[in-house]
Amino acid sequence: MAEDWQAGGFGLYIHWPFCQAKCPYCDFNSHVAREIDQSRWLHAYLTEIDRYAEMLPGRVLNSVFFGGGTPSLMNPDVVAAILDRVRHAWPAANDLEVTLEANPGSVEAGKFRAFAEGGVSRISMGVQALNDHDLKRLGRIHSVQEAKQAFDIARKNFDRVSFDLIYARQDQTLDAWRLELQEALSMAIDHLSLYQLTIEEGTAFGDRYAAGRLRGLPEDDTAADMYHATQDICDAAGLYAYEVSNHAKPGSESRHNMIYWRYGDYIGIGPGAHGRITRNGERFATEAYSSPERWLTSVEQGNAEKRTTALGGQDQATEYLLMGLRINDGIDPERFAALSGAPLDVTAVAHLQEIGMIETNGQRLRATSRGRAVLNAVIRDLLPD
C-alpha cells in the first residue's frame, strides 16, 4: 500500500532569513543584516540538500518554495545553483513549480529575468496594501507605485504571479477594503493571498497593542464583514477560495502550499525551517535552529537540526485535520481514521452538519463558508478531548 504522505505530494522549502527591514506585524523568522556572505549560505544549502537526498532518495519532487525573509534579496546565481543541485537530487514532476517570494522594494527587471532563467517559475509578491499611508503604517519600505512596477516586471518574466494583501488594518472601513480588493483583482493574473491582520505576541505591533497604543483596529464584526465581502468579491471575479486566505482560478492554486494542506511530505531547509518527512513508514517532524549564524555553523559542523520528533498516529491525525479543513477540498475521513486509529466522532460531525458548519460530499468532509469563518471552533469540536 502507498505510504500516507503520497496522498499529499513531496516538496522542498528553502528559508532565506534576511530582510531589508523588519515589519512590525511580522512573526516570521526574519532578520536584518548589514553583510551577508551569500557564497557561504549557498554552500550550506547545498550541504543540506545533499544530506536529505541521501536520506530520501528517489522521491518525485512536486514543488520548491523559497520563503523568508525576503528571498528576492538572494543573488540569482545562488538560486540557480540551488535549483541545479535539487534537479540532480530528486526526479522532478512534469509540472514542478518553483516559487520565490519577493518584496517590491527588492525588485528590478534584470534580477527577475535572471531568477526566471535560473529555474524559478512563480513569484509571490508581498504587496500588503494599495495605499501609501497604510504601507508606512505596516512598516513596508516600498510605495504603491513601486509595487505596481514590480508586478508589471514580474508579469513579463513569469507565467504565474501572485501577491499578498492584508485587510482589517488600522482605520480601514469595509467600503475602502471593497474598493482596494477590486483594484487588486484588476491586477491579479490567477492568484491572490488575502490575510486578515493578526496581532502576534513578540512583534512590534503586539507590544503596541498590549500597551494600548495600536489604535483604530476594526471591531470583530467589521473584520468578519470584510472576510465575507472578500469571499463574495473574489468568487464573482472567478478566483475561488481554495483555502481560508488564498484565492485562485481553478488550476492555479499554489502547488507547494497544497502539499502542506494535503498533509504531504516536505523538507524544510534554512534557519527555523520545519519539515514533515516519512522514512521507513514512520513520520517525523523536523525543526532547524532559528538563529541564522547558529544554523549556518551547525550545518558546517554536520548537525543542522535542533530536533527531530517521531509523530504518533493521533498527532498525525490532528495535524491532518488542522491543515485539511483549511482547504475547499477538505479531508478524507477514512484517512483520518487510519492515522488516528479511530473515526471522527459521529455526534460531533452530525451536530456541525446540522448547524451548517461542515458538509460531506462523497468521501470528503469539508468546512462550509460559514464554518471556515470560525474554523478554530469547528476543529476544536471535531478533535478528541
PDB file of C-alpha atoms in Angstrom, residues 102-109 112 123 125 127 142-158 161 187:
ATOM      1  CA  ALA A 102       9.627  38.834  -3.417  1.00  0.00           C
ATOM      2  CA  ASN A 103       9.161  42.264  -1.922  1.00  0.00           C
ATOM      3  CA  PRO A 104       8.586  45.118  -4.381  1.00  0.00           C
ATOM      4  CA  GLY A 105      11.433  47.106  -2.828  1.00  0.00           C
ATOM      5  CA  SER A 106      13.979  44.412  -3.739  1.00  0.00           C
ATOM      6  CA  VAL A 107      12.986  44.000  -7.379  1.00  0.00           C
ATOM      7  CA  GLU A 108      14.465  45.147 -10.644  1.00  0.00           C
ATOM      8  CA  ALA A 109      13.958  43.838 -14.175  1.00  0.00           C
ATOM      9  CA  PHE A 112      13.670  38.880 -12.181  1.00  0.00           C
ATOM     10  CA  ILE A 123       6.612  34.755  -7.973  1.00  0.00           C
ATOM     11  CA  MET A 125       4.930  39.215  -4.010  1.00  0.00           C
ATOM     12  CA  VAL A 127       2.391  43.980  -1.673  1.00  0.00           C
ATOM     13  CA  HIS A 142       8.004  50.260  -0.895  1.00  0.00           C
ATOM     14  CA  SER A 143       5.370  52.572  -2.354  1.00  0.00           C
ATOM     15  CA  VAL A 144       2.230  51.587  -4.265  1.00  0.00           C
ATOM     16  CA  GLN A 145       3.884  52.797  -7.471  1.00  0.00           C
ATOM     17  CA  GLU A 146       6.925  50.596  -6.815  1.00  0.00           C
ATOM     18  CA  ALA A 147       4.645  47.643  -6.110  1.00  0.00           C
ATOM     19  CA  LYS A 148       2.794  48.085  -9.392  1.00  0.00           C
ATOM     20  CA  GLN A 149       6.055  48.481 -11.317  1.00  0.00           C
ATOM     21  CA  ALA A 150       7.456  45.323  -9.710  1.00  0.00           C
ATOM     22  CA  PHE A 151       4.246  43.470 -10.518  1.00  0.00           C
ATOM     23  CA  ASP A 152       4.464  44.524 -14.187  1.00  0.00           C
ATOM     24  CA  ILE A 153       8.094  43.364 -14.332  1.00  0.00           C
ATOM     25  CA  ALA A 154       7.109  40.035 -12.819  1.00  0.00           C
ATOM     26  CA  ARG A 155       4.293  39.532 -15.324  1.00  0.00           C
ATOM     27  CA  LYS A 156       6.758  39.951 -18.186  1.00  0.00           C
ATOM     28  CA  ASN A 157       9.072  37.280 -16.801  1.00  0.00           C
ATOM     29  CA  PHE A 158       6.794  34.673 -15.177  1.00  0.00           C
ATOM     30  CA  VAL A 161       2.483  35.786 -10.382  1.00  0.00           C
ATOM     31  CA  MET A 187      -4.183  43.491 -11.473  1.00  0.00           C
TER      32      MET A 187
END
